[in-house]
CSV table of C-alpha atoms and ligand atoms in Angstrom, one decimal:
chain,number,residue,atom,x,y,z
A,21,UNK,CA,-0.7,59.0,3.9
A,22,UNK,CA,-1.2,62.2,2.2
A,23,UNK,CA,-3.8,62.7,-0.6
A,24,UNK,CA,-3.3,64.9,-3.5
A,25,UNK,CA,-6.4,66.4,-4.9
A,26,UNK,CA,-8.5,64.1,-2.8
A,27,UNK,CA,-11.5,66.3,-3.0
A,28,UNK,CA,-12.2,65.8,-6.6
A,29,UNK,CA,-15.4,64.2,-7.9
A,30,UNK,CA,-16.3,63.2,-11.4
A,31,UNK,CA,-19.0,65.1,-13.4
A,32,UNK,CA,-21.8,62.7,-14.0
A,33,UNK,CA,-21.8,63.7,-17.8
A,34,UNK,CA,-17.9,63.7,-18.2
A,35,UNK,CA,-17.6,60.0,-18.0
A,36,UNK,CA,-20.3,58.1,-19.6
A,37,UNK,CA,-17.8,55.5,-20.4
A,38,UNK,CA,-17.3,54.1,-17.0
A,39,UNK,CA,-19.1,55.0,-13.8
A,40,UNK,CA,-16.1,56.1,-11.8
A,41,UNK,CA,-15.0,58.0,-8.7
A,42,UNK,CA,-11.7,59.7,-8.1
A,43,UNK,CA,-9.9,57.4,-5.4
A,44,UNK,CA,-8.0,58.9,-2.7
A,45,UNK,CA,-4.4,58.8,-3.9
A,46,UNK,CA,-2.0,57.5,-1.3
A,47,UNK,CA,1.7,58.3,-1.7
A,48,UNK,CA,4.3,55.6,-1.8
A,49,UNK,CA,7.9,56.5,-1.6
A,50,UNK,CA,10.6,54.7,-3.3
A,51,UNK,CA,13.6,53.5,-1.4
A,52,UNK,CA,16.4,56.1,-1.5
A,53,UNK,CA,18.9,53.4,-2.8
A,54,UNK,CA,16.7,52.8,-5.8
A,55,UNK,CA,17.3,56.4,-6.9
A,56,UNK,CA,20.1,55.7,-9.6
A,57,UNK,CA,20.8,56.5,-13.1
A,58,UNK,CA,18.0,55.3,-15.6
A,59,UNK,CA,17.7,55.4,-19.3
A,60,UNK,CA,15.7,58.6,-19.8
A,61,UNK,CA,13.8,57.5,-22.9
A,62,UNK,CA,12.3,54.5,-21.2
A,63,UNK,CA,10.6,56.7,-18.7
A,64,UNK,CA,12.8,55.7,-15.7
A,65,UNK,CA,13.1,52.0,-16.9
A,66,UNK,CA,15.9,49.5,-15.7
A,67,UNK,CA,17.1,46.8,-17.8
A,68,UNK,CA,19.2,44.8,-15.2
A,69,UNK,CA,18.1,43.2,-12.0
A,70,UNK,CA,21.2,44.5,-10.3
A,71,UNK,CA,19.9,48.0,-10.7
A,72,UNK,CA,16.8,47.1,-8.5
A,73,UNK,CA,17.2,47.5,-4.7
A,74,UNK,CA,16.3,44.4,-2.7
A,75,UNK,CA,13.9,46.5,-0.8
A,76,UNK,CA,11.9,47.4,-4.0
A,77,UNK,CA,8.4,45.9,-3.5
A,78,UNK,CA,7.8,42.8,-5.7
A,79,UNK,CA,11.5,42.3,-6.0
A,80,UNK,CA,11.1,38.5,-6.3
A,81,UNK,CA,8.6,38.9,-9.1
A,82,UNK,CA,11.0,41.1,-11.0
A,83,UNK,CA,13.7,38.5,-10.4
A,84,UNK,CA,11.4,35.8,-11.9
A,85,UNK,CA,10.6,38.0,-14.7
A,86,UNK,CA,14.2,38.7,-15.6
A,87,UNK,CA,14.8,34.9,-15.6
A,88,UNK,CA,12.2,33.9,-18.0
A,89,UNK,CA,10.8,37.0,-19.8
A,90,UNK,CA,13.1,38.3,-22.5
A,91,UNK,CA,13.8,42.2,-22.9
A,92,UNK,CA,12.3,42.9,-19.5
A,93,UNK,CA,12.1,46.7,-19.6
A,94,UNK,CA,10.1,48.0,-16.8
A,95,UNK,CA,8.9,51.5,-16.0
A,96,UNK,CA,10.1,53.1,-12.7
A,97,UNK,CA,12.8,52.3,-10.2
A,98,UNK,CA,10.1,50.6,-7.9
A,99,UNK,CA,8.1,48.9,-10.7
A,100,UNK,CA,4.4,48.7,-10.2
A,101,UNK,CA,2.4,45.4,-10.1
A,102,UNK,CA,-0.9,46.3,-11.6
A,103,UNK,CA,-3.9,44.0,-11.0
A,104,UNK,CA,-6.8,45.9,-12.2
A,105,UNK,CA,-7.9,48.9,-14.1
A,106,UNK,CA,-11.0,51.0,-14.4
A,107,UNK,CA,-11.5,54.2,-16.7
A,108,UNK,CA,-8.5,56.3,-16.1
A,109,UNK,CA,-7.5,54.4,-13.1
A,110,UNK,CA,-5.0,51.7,-12.4
A,111,UNK,CA,-4.8,49.7,-9.2
A,112,UNK,CA,-1.6,48.0,-7.8
A,113,UNK,CA,-1.5,44.7,-5.6
A,114,UNK,CA,-2.0,46.9,-2.4
A,115,UNK,CA,-5.2,48.4,-4.0
A,116,UNK,CA,-3.3,51.8,-4.4
A,117,UNK,CA,-4.9,53.8,-7.2
A,118,UNK,CA,-2.8,55.5,-9.9
A,119,UNK,CA,-4.2,58.1,-12.3
A,120,UNK,CA,-3.1,56.9,-15.7
A,121,UNK,CA,-1.8,59.8,-17.9
A,122,UNK,CA,0.5,57.7,-19.9
A,123,UNK,CA,-1.6,55.2,-21.8
A,124,UNK,CA,-2.4,55.2,-25.6
A,125,UNK,CA,-3.6,51.6,-25.4
A,126,UNK,CA,-6.7,51.7,-23.0
A,127,UNK,CA,-8.1,54.4,-25.2
A,128,UNK,CA,-11.7,54.4,-24.1
A,129,UNK,CA,-10.7,53.5,-20.5
A,130,UNK,CA,-9.4,50.6,-18.9
A,131,UNK,CA,-11.7,47.6,-19.0
A,132,UNK,CA,-14.6,49.5,-20.6
A,133,UNK,CA,-17.7,47.4,-20.0
A,134,UNK,CA,-18.9,47.6,-23.6
A,135,UNK,CA,-15.6,46.5,-25.0
A,136,UNK,CA,-15.4,43.6,-22.4
A,137,UNK,CA,-18.9,42.3,-23.3
A,138,UNK,CA,-18.2,42.7,-27.0
A,139,UNK,CA,-15.1,40.7,-26.7
A,140,UNK,CA,-16.3,38.0,-24.5
A,141,UNK,CA,-19.7,37.6,-26.4
A,142,UNK,CA,-17.9,37.2,-29.7
A,143,UNK,CA,-15.2,34.9,-28.2
A,144,UNK,CA,-18.0,32.7,-26.8
A,145,UNK,CA,-19.7,32.5,-30.2
A,146,UNK,CA,-16.9,32.2,-32.9
A,147,UNK,CA,-13.3,33.1,-33.5
A,148,UNK,CA,-11.4,31.9,-36.7
A,149,UNK,CA,-8.8,33.1,-39.0
A,150,UNK,CA,-9.9,35.5,-41.7
A,151,UNK,CA,-10.8,33.1,-44.6
A,152,UNK,CA,-14.4,32.7,-44.0
A,153,UNK,CA,-17.2,35.4,-44.6
A,154,UNK,CA,-18.1,37.2,-41.6
A,155,UNK,CA,-20.5,40.1,-41.2
A,156,UNK,CA,-18.7,41.8,-38.3
A,157,UNK,CA,-15.4,42.1,-40.1
A,158,UNK,CA,-16.9,43.7,-43.1
A,159,UNK,CA,-19.1,46.0,-40.9
A,160,UNK,CA,-15.8,47.1,-39.1
A,161,UNK,CA,-14.1,47.9,-42.4
A,162,UNK,CA,-17.2,49.9,-43.7
A,163,UNK,CA,-17.2,51.9,-40.4
A,164,UNK,CA,-13.6,52.6,-40.3
A,165,UNK,CA,-13.5,53.8,-43.9
A,166,UNK,CA,-16.5,55.8,-43.3
A,167,UNK,CA,-14.4,57.9,-40.8
A,168,UNK,CA,-11.6,58.4,-43.5
A,169,UNK,CA,-11.5,60.9,-46.2
A,170,UNK,CA,-12.9,59.8,-49.5
A,171,UNK,CA,-10.4,57.7,-51.5
A,172,UNK,CA,-9.1,55.7,-48.4
A,173,UNK,CA,-11.5,52.9,-49.0
A,174,UNK,CA,-9.8,49.6,-48.3
A,175,UNK,CA,-8.6,48.1,-45.0
A,176,UNK,CA,-6.2,45.3,-44.5
A,177,UNK,CA,-6.3,44.0,-40.9
A,178,UNK,CA,-3.1,43.0,-39.0
A,179,UNK,CA,-2.3,42.7,-35.2
A,180,UNK,CA,0.3,45.6,-34.4
A,181,UNK,CA,1.5,48.9,-35.5
A,182,UNK,CA,4.8,47.2,-36.6
A,183,UNK,CA,2.9,44.9,-38.9
A,184,UNK,CA,0.9,47.8,-40.3
A,185,UNK,CA,3.9,49.9,-41.1
A,186,UNK,CA,5.7,47.0,-42.4
A,187,UNK,CA,2.9,46.1,-44.9
A,188,UNK,CA,2.5,49.8,-45.7
A,189,UNK,CA,6.1,49.9,-46.8
A,190,UNK,CA,5.8,46.6,-48.9
A,191,UNK,CA,2.8,48.1,-50.6
A,192,UNK,CA,4.7,51.4,-51.2
A,193,UNK,CA,7.6,49.5,-52.7
A,194,UNK,CA,5.6,47.3,-54.9
A,195,UNK,CA,3.4,50.1,-56.3
A,196,UNK,CA,6.1,52.7,-56.9
A,197,UNK,CA,9.0,50.3,-58.0
A,198,UNK,CA,11.2,52.3,-55.7
A,199,UNK,CA,12.8,51.2,-52.4
A,200,UNK,CA,14.1,54.3,-50.7
A,201,UNK,CA,12.3,55.6,-47.6
A,202,UNK,CA,12.4,58.9,-46.0
A,203,UNK,CA,11.7,59.1,-42.2
A,204,UNK,CA,12.4,61.4,-39.2
A,205,UNK,CA,15.6,61.3,-37.3
A,206,UNK,CA,14.7,59.9,-33.9
A,207,UNK,CA,11.4,58.5,-34.8
A,208,UNK,CA,10.0,55.0,-33.9
A,209,UNK,CA,7.8,52.9,-36.2
A,210,UNK,CA,8.0,49.4,-34.7
A,211,UNK,CA,10.4,46.4,-34.6
A,212,UNK,CA,10.2,44.1,-37.7
A,213,UNK,CA,13.6,44.0,-39.7
A,214,UNK,CA,12.4,46.6,-42.2
A,215,UNK,CA,10.6,48.7,-39.8
A,216,UNK,CA,13.3,48.6,-37.2
A,217,UNK,CA,15.7,49.9,-39.8
A,218,UNK,CA,13.3,53.0,-40.1
A,219,UNK,CA,13.2,53.5,-36.3
A,220,UNK,CA,16.0,55.9,-35.9
A,221,UNK,CA,15.4,56.3,-32.2
A,222,UNK,CA,17.0,52.9,-32.1
A,223,UNK,CA,19.6,53.7,-34.7
A,224,UNK,CA,20.8,57.2,-33.9
A,225,UNK,CA,24.2,56.7,-35.7
A,226,UNK,CA,24.0,57.4,-39.4
A,227,UNK,CA,26.4,54.6,-40.3
A,228,UNK,CA,24.0,52.0,-38.5
A,229,UNK,CA,21.4,52.4,-41.4
A,230,UNK,CA,20.8,50.7,-44.6
A,231,UNK,CA,21.5,52.7,-47.8
A,232,UNK,CA,17.8,53.0,-48.6
A,233,UNK,CA,17.1,55.0,-45.5
A,234,UNK,CA,17.0,58.7,-45.5
A,235,UNK,CA,16.6,60.8,-42.4
A,236,UNK,CA,15.2,64.4,-42.0
A,237,UNK,CA,15.0,66.6,-39.1
A,238,UNK,CA,11.6,66.7,-37.4
A,239,UNK,CA,9.8,70.1,-37.6
A,240,UNK,CA,10.6,71.1,-34.0
A,241,UNK,CA,9.8,74.9,-33.9
A,242,UNK,CA,11.0,75.2,-30.2
A,243,UNK,CA,14.5,73.9,-30.5
A,244,UNK,CA,15.2,72.6,-34.1
A,245,UNK,CA,17.2,74.3,-36.9
A,246,UNK,CA,14.3,76.7,-37.8
A,247,UNK,CA,12.6,78.2,-34.8
A,248,UNK,CA,9.1,80.1,-34.3
A,249,UNK,CA,10.9,82.9,-32.3
A,250,UNK,CA,13.3,83.8,-34.9
A,251,UNK,CA,12.5,82.2,-38.3
A,252,UNK,CA,9.6,82.4,-40.7
A,253,UNK,CA,8.3,79.9,-43.4
A,254,UNK,CA,8.9,77.2,-41.0
A,255,UNK,CA,6.7,74.7,-42.7
A,256,UNK,CA,8.4,75.4,-46.1
A,257,UNK,CA,11.9,75.1,-44.6
A,258,UNK,CA,11.3,71.8,-42.8
A,259,UNK,CA,9.4,70.4,-45.8
A,260,UNK,CA,12.5,71.4,-48.1
A,261,UNK,CA,14.5,69.0,-46.1
A,262,UNK,CA,12.1,66.2,-47.2
A,263,UNK,CA,12.6,67.3,-50.8
A,264,UNK,CA,16.4,67.1,-50.2
A,265,UNK,CA,16.3,63.7,-48.8
A,266,UNK,CA,14.4,62.4,-51.9
A,267,UNK,CA,17.2,63.8,-54.1
A,268,UNK,CA,19.7,62.0,-52.0
A,269,UNK,CA,17.8,58.6,-52.5
A,270,UNK,CA,17.6,59.4,-56.2
A,271,UNK,CA,21.3,60.1,-56.3
A,272,UNK,CA,21.9,56.7,-54.7
A,273,UNK,CA,19.7,55.0,-57.4
A,274,UNK,CA,17.0,54.0,-54.7
A,275,UNK,CA,14.2,56.5,-55.7
A,276,UNK,CA,11.6,57.4,-53.2
A,277,UNK,CA,9.1,54.6,-52.3
A,278,UNK,CA,7.6,56.4,-49.3
A,279,UNK,CA,7.7,59.1,-46.7
A,280,UNK,CA,6.6,57.6,-43.4
A,281,UNK,CA,5.8,60.0,-40.7
A,282,UNK,CA,4.2,59.7,-37.2
A,283,UNK,CA,1.9,62.7,-37.4
A,284,UNK,CA,2.1,63.6,-33.6
A,285,UNK,CA,5.9,63.0,-33.4
A,286,UNK,CA,5.5,60.8,-30.3
A,287,UNK,CA,9.4,60.0,-29.8
A,288,UNK,CA,10.2,63.8,-30.3
A,289,UNK,CA,8.2,64.9,-27.4
A,290,UNK,CA,4.9,65.4,-29.2
A,291,UNK,CA,5.2,68.1,-31.9
A,292,UNK,CA,2.5,70.3,-33.5
A,293,UNK,CA,4.2,70.7,-37.0
A,294,UNK,CA,3.7,74.0,-38.9
A,295,UNK,CA,0.2,73.8,-40.5
A,296,UNK,CA,1.6,73.8,-44.1
A,297,UNK,CA,4.4,71.2,-43.4
A,298,UNK,CA,2.7,68.0,-44.4
A,299,UNK,CA,1.1,69.5,-47.6
A,300,UNK,CA,4.5,70.7,-48.6
A,301,UNK,CA,6.3,67.7,-47.7
A,302,UNK,CA,3.7,65.3,-49.4
A,303,UNK,CA,4.1,67.5,-52.6
A,304,UNK,CA,7.8,66.8,-52.6
A,305,UNK,CA,7.4,63.2,-52.0
A,306,UNK,CA,4.7,62.7,-54.7
A,307,UNK,CA,6.9,64.7,-57.2
A,308,UNK,CA,9.7,62.2,-56.6
A,309,UNK,CA,7.3,59.4,-57.3
A,310,UNK,CA,6.9,58.2,-53.6
A,311,UNK,CA,3.6,57.5,-51.5
A,312,UNK,CA,2.9,59.2,-48.2
A,313,UNK,CA,2.3,57.0,-45.3
A,314,UNK,CA,0.7,58.6,-42.2
A,315,UNK,CA,1.7,56.5,-39.2
A,316,UNK,CA,-1.3,57.1,-36.9
A,317,UNK,CA,-0.4,54.5,-34.3
A,318,UNK,CA,0.0,57.2,-31.8
A,319,UNK,CA,-2.1,60.0,-33.2
A,320,UNK,CA,-5.0,58.1,-34.6
A,321,UNK,CA,-8.6,57.7,-32.9
A,322,UNK,CA,-9.6,61.2,-31.5
A,323,UNK,CA,-6.6,61.8,-29.4
A,324,UNK,CA,-5.4,64.8,-31.2
A,325,UNK,CA,-9.0,66.3,-31.3
A,326,UNK,CA,-9.7,65.1,-34.7
A,327,UNK,CA,-10.3,61.4,-35.7
A,328,UNK,CA,-6.8,61.2,-37.2
A,329,UNK,CA,-3.6,63.4,-36.8
A,330,UNK,CA,-3.3,64.1,-40.5
A,331,UNK,CA,-6.7,66.0,-40.5
A,332,UNK,CA,-4.9,68.9,-38.7
A,333,UNK,CA,-2.8,69.5,-41.8
A,334,UNK,CA,-5.5,69.3,-44.5
A,335,UNK,CA,-3.7,66.4,-46.2
A,336,UNK,CA,-4.9,63.0,-47.5
A,337,UNK,CA,-2.2,60.4,-47.1
A,338,UNK,CA,-1.8,57.5,-49.6
A,339,UNK,CA,-1.6,55.0,-46.8
A,340,UNK,CA,-2.7,55.3,-43.2
A,341,UNK,CA,-1.4,52.8,-40.5
A,342,UNK,CA,-3.3,52.3,-37.2
A,343,UNK,CA,-2.6,50.4,-34.0
A,344,UNK,CA,-2.3,50.9,-30.3
A,345,UNK,CA,-5.6,52.6,-29.3
A,346,UNK,CA,-7.8,50.8,-31.7
A,347,UNK,CA,-8.7,47.8,-29.5
A,348,UNK,CA,-8.9,49.4,-26.1
A,349,UNK,CA,-5.9,47.0,-25.3
A,350,UNK,CA,-6.9,44.3,-27.7
A,351,UNK,CA,-4.2,44.0,-30.4
A,352,UNK,CA,-5.5,45.5,-33.6
A,353,UNK,CA,-3.5,46.9,-36.5
A,354,UNK,CA,-4.8,48.2,-39.8
A,355,UNK,CA,-3.6,49.5,-43.1
A,356,UNK,CA,-6.0,51.8,-45.1
A,357,UNK,CA,-5.4,52.8,-48.5
A,358,UNK,CA,-7.0,53.4,-51.9
A,359,UNK,CA,-8.7,50.6,-53.9
A,360,UNK,CA,-6.4,51.5,-56.7
A,361,UNK,CA,-3.3,51.0,-54.7
A,362,UNK,CA,-4.5,47.9,-52.9
A,363,UNK,CA,-5.4,46.4,-56.3
A,364,UNK,CA,-2.0,47.1,-57.6
A,365,UNK,CA,-0.2,45.6,-54.6
A,366,UNK,CA,-2.6,42.5,-54.7
A,367,UNK,CA,-1.8,42.0,-58.3
A,368,UNK,CA,1.9,41.8,-57.6
A,369,UNK,CA,2.2,40.4,-54.1
A,370,UNK,CA,0.7,38.1,-51.6
A,371,UNK,CA,-0.3,39.1,-48.0
A,372,UNK,CA,-2.1,36.9,-45.4
A,373,UNK,CA,-2.5,37.5,-41.6
A,374,UNK,CA,-3.9,34.6,-39.5
A,375,UNK,CA,-5.1,36.7,-36.8
A,376,UNK,CA,-5.5,40.1,-38.2
A,377,UNK,CA,-9.3,41.0,-38.5
A,378,UNK,CA,-10.7,37.9,-36.8
A,379,UNK,CA,-14.2,38.1,-35.5
A,380,UNK,CA,-13.3,38.9,-32.0
A,381,UNK,CA,-11.0,41.8,-33.1
A,382,UNK,CA,-13.6,43.1,-35.3
A,383,UNK,CA,-16.2,43.1,-32.5
A,384,UNK,CA,-13.9,44.9,-30.2
A,385,UNK,CA,-12.7,47.5,-32.8
A,386,UNK,CA,-16.2,48.3,-33.9
A,387,UNK,CA,-17.3,48.7,-30.3
A,388,UNK,CA,-14.4,51.1,-29.7
A,389,UNK,CA,-15.5,53.1,-32.6
A,390,UNK,CA,-18.9,53.3,-31.4
A,391,UNK,CA,-18.0,54.5,-28.0
A,392,UNK,CA,-15.7,57.2,-29.5
A,393,UNK,CA,-18.7,58.3,-31.8
A,394,UNK,CA,-21.2,58.2,-29.1
A,395,UNK,CA,-19.3,60.3,-26.7
A,396,UNK,CA,-17.9,62.6,-29.6
A,397,UNK,CA,-14.3,61.8,-28.2
A,398,UNK,CA,-12.7,63.9,-30.9
A,399,UNK,CA,-14.4,67.0,-29.7
A,400,UNK,CA,-13.9,65.9,-26.1
A,401,UNK,CA,-10.2,65.4,-26.5
A,402,UNK,CA,-10.0,68.9,-28.2
A,403,UNK,CA,-11.7,70.4,-25.3
A,404,UNK,CA,-9.7,68.5,-22.7
A,405,UNK,CA,-6.5,69.2,-24.6
A,406,UNK,CA,-7.2,73.0,-24.5
A,407,UNK,CA,-7.8,73.1,-20.9
A,408,UNK,CA,-4.9,70.9,-20.1
A,409,UNK,CA,-2.6,73.2,-22.3
A,410,UNK,CA,-4.1,76.3,-20.5
A,411,UNK,CA,-3.3,74.7,-17.0
A,412,UNK,CA,0.2,73.6,-17.9
A,413,UNK,CA,0.8,77.1,-19.3
A,414,UNK,CA,0.0,78.5,-15.9
A,415,UNK,CA,2.3,76.1,-14.3
A,416,UNK,CA,4.9,77.2,-16.7
A,417,UNK,CA,4.6,80.8,-15.4
A,418,UNK,CA,5.5,79.5,-11.8
A,419,UNK,CA,8.2,77.1,-12.8
A,420,UNK,CA,11.0,78.4,-15.0
A,421,UNK,CA,12.1,74.9,-15.7
A,422,UNK,CA,9.2,74.5,-18.1
A,423,UNK,CA,10.5,75.7,-21.3
A,424,UNK,CA,7.7,74.7,-23.6
A,425,UNK,CA,4.3,73.2,-23.4
A,426,UNK,CA,2.8,71.8,-26.6
A,427,UNK,CA,0.5,69.3,-28.3
A,428,UNK,CA,-2.6,68.5,-30.0
A,429,UNK,CA,-5.5,67.3,-28.1
A,430,UNK,CA,-4.7,65.0,-25.3
A,431,UNK,CA,-1.2,64.4,-26.6
A,432,UNK,CA,0.9,66.8,-24.6
A,433,UNK,CA,4.6,67.4,-24.2
A,434,UNK,CA,6.2,69.4,-21.3
A,435,UNK,CA,9.8,70.3,-22.2
A,436,UNK,CA,12.1,71.0,-19.2
A,437,UNK,CA,15.2,73.2,-19.9
A,438,UNK,CA,17.9,74.6,-17.5
A,439,UNK,CA,17.4,78.1,-19.0
A,440,UNK,CA,15.1,79.6,-21.7
A,441,UNK,CA,17.9,81.3,-23.6
A,442,UNK,CA,20.2,78.3,-24.3
A,443,UNK,CA,17.4,75.6,-24.1
A,444,UNK,CA,19.9,73.4,-22.5
A,445,UNK,CA,17.8,70.2,-21.7
A,446,UNK,CA,17.2,69.6,-17.9
A,447,UNK,CA,17.6,65.9,-18.4
A,448,UNK,CA,18.8,65.0,-15.0
A,449,UNK,CA,15.8,66.6,-13.3
A,450,UNK,CA,13.4,65.4,-15.8
A,451,UNK,CA,14.4,61.8,-15.2
A,452,UNK,CA,13.3,62.1,-11.5
A,453,UNK,CA,9.8,63.2,-12.4
A,454,UNK,CA,8.0,60.1,-13.5
A,455,UNK,CA,9.3,58.4,-10.2
A,456,UNK,CA,8.2,61.3,-8.1
A,457,UNK,CA,4.8,61.5,-9.7
A,458,UNK,CA,4.2,57.9,-9.5
A,459,UNK,CA,4.9,58.0,-5.9
A,460,UNK,CA,2.1,60.6,-5.6
A,461,UNK,CA,-0.2,58.3,-7.5
A,462,UNK,CA,0.1,59.8,-11.1
A,463,UNK,CA,1.6,58.1,-14.0
A,464,UNK,CA,3.5,60.0,-16.8
A,465,UNK,CA,6.4,59.2,-19.0
A,466,UNK,CA,9.3,60.8,-20.7
A,467,UNK,CA,10.1,61.5,-24.4
A,468,UNK,CA,12.3,63.7,-26.7
A,469,UNK,CA,15.9,63.4,-28.0
A,470,UNK,CA,17.2,64.5,-24.6
A,471,UNK,CA,14.8,62.7,-22.4
A,472,UNK,CA,13.7,66.0,-21.1
A,473,UNK,CA,10.1,66.1,-22.3
A,474,UNK,CA,7.3,65.0,-20.0
A,475,UNK,CA,4.9,62.9,-22.1
A,476,UNK,CA,1.3,63.1,-21.0
A,477,UNK,CA,-1.1,61.0,-23.0
A,478,UNK,CA,-4.0,59.9,-20.9
A,479,UNK,CA,-6.9,57.6,-22.0
A,480,UNK,CA,-9.2,59.7,-24.3
A,481,UNK,CA,-11.8,59.7,-21.5
A,482,UNK,CA,-9.7,62.2,-19.3
A,483,UNK,CA,-11.7,65.1,-18.0
A,484,UNK,CA,-11.4,68.3,-15.9
A,485,UNK,CA,-11.3,66.6,-12.6
A,486,UNK,CA,-8.3,64.5,-13.7
A,487,UNK,CA,-6.6,67.6,-15.0
A,488,UNK,CA,-6.8,69.2,-11.7
A,489,UNK,CA,-5.3,66.2,-10.2
A,490,UNK,CA,-2.5,65.8,-12.7
A,491,UNK,CA,-1.6,69.5,-12.7
A,492,UNK,CA,-1.5,69.8,-8.9
A,493,UNK,CA,0.6,66.9,-8.5
A,494,UNK,CA,3.0,68.1,-11.1
A,495,UNK,CA,3.1,71.4,-9.3
A,496,UNK,CA,4.1,69.7,-6.2
A,497,UNK,CA,6.7,67.5,-7.7
A,498,UNK,CA,8.3,70.6,-9.6
A,499,UNK,CA,8.2,72.6,-6.4
A,500,UNK,CA,10.2,69.6,-4.6
A,501,UNK,CA,12.8,69.4,-7.3
A,502,UNK,CA,16.4,70.0,-6.2
A,503,UNK,CA,18.4,72.5,-8.1
A,504,UNK,CA,20.0,70.8,-11.2
A,505,UNK,CA,24.0,70.5,-10.8
B,13,LIG,C1,4.4,55.8,-33.9
B,13,LIG,C2,4.5,54.5,-33.8
B,13,LIG,N1,4.4,53.5,-34.9
B,13,LIG,C3,4.4,52.3,-34.7
B,13,LIG,C4,4.6,51.7,-33.5
B,13,LIG,C5,4.7,50.1,-33.3
B,13,LIG,O1,3.6,49.7,-32.9
B,13,LIG,P1,3.5,48.2,-32.1
B,13,LIG,O2,4.4,48.3,-30.9
B,13,LIG,O3,2.0,47.9,-31.9
B,13,LIG,O4,4.1,47.2,-33.1
B,13,LIG,C6,4.7,52.5,-32.3
B,13,LIG,C7,4.9,51.8,-31.0
B,13,LIG,O5,5.3,52.4,-30.0
B,13,LIG,C8,4.7,53.9,-32.5
B,13,LIG,O6,4.8,54.7,-31.4
């Protein structure tokens, strides 16, 4: 067993959130025959039992899962059977530790004791649907809206990011009277019928889309149509694409109900847009009569170094949708908008959600916010992210395969290319990296249109010692890569 970065210790002040130690990471090599093709965008996932070698650990559990659990996508060729988590660490059934660098759900750390006790305490006292008065639910809404810009005053609680986006679209359509929606090519927003139609990652072919959907190119200044090394006025150019999309919706008599955009561009490998992009795009959308919806399911809650991703761009959306990190693993989704918009919607439509905003969820959500505030996680993510970008930038000097290192806060994309002139994606090599990192005890994912962007998105409580371990491991994995054919 070799240990990667075994000498790390945790600063006592770096992790108030969970008393933790950096465990010794043991390597675990995947059987050679398991190294086959894999869908890049799913981070080395398989969809078919036949693709797993009989030698893969937990093969029989995979087989049982395939029999009775629908849509059995699993990460890694030799999937991990996790049995417990603590802070930034996950442990498998052989008590092997993995540094979790790919988790936007366990935001304040796996099994944070305050979250666990808030959940169990409230579950032991009362949990009902949302048609009774409850102090905790109102307090949670008050706290959440106090962290939003003025004017975003009213919460509707749901259970998932999909539900939040679905409701946001209903609100936008009801309030504007239009039905067209502008989204990013290659984006993801969820899985209800309406939201699935807007998740163009799933519908790359333009003839596989309803007439009311309009797609625009994401503002990728590294490899998009307008690039930072050769073009100027990037924000205006990419935002003009949004204006053109609204014109096409008008021409087809849909009008624009909404511009729905993930403010960290998760499925595009995590992009930092030009700073004026959103202000200009929002101006175009509002001029067309539409509402601006910030999908903060990935960017929200401190990750980008601000409470919310849109804050980097000096804009105030009309509707904000929240999900994944809000409950540290407990399902919480939220739609936040202005009182005026909420009232217009309520006057014209009915919405009820049995579980959204129940007292247990409210207790969990409130505790997560308290932990973020107490530990100043927005600032901490800003600092951690800056250090991580610096360290990955150093790695880029040694490994020419790294074409771009980018991100905001602790949402980082590392784009791999075959050469830095043509920017040909190093897709085949990138595909090998999550497995190889996992074998060395570090979990990361893949993203981007070509599946060539390493996605690094650790729990918010990641610190300098964990950065050392991540970067050293990635350094070793990149050094071991074969030359791409
Ligand atoms: C940007 C974004 N929006 C919405 C969703 C949907 O959230 P959920 O899976 O909770 O429905 C996701 C899920 O990955 C997402 O990445």
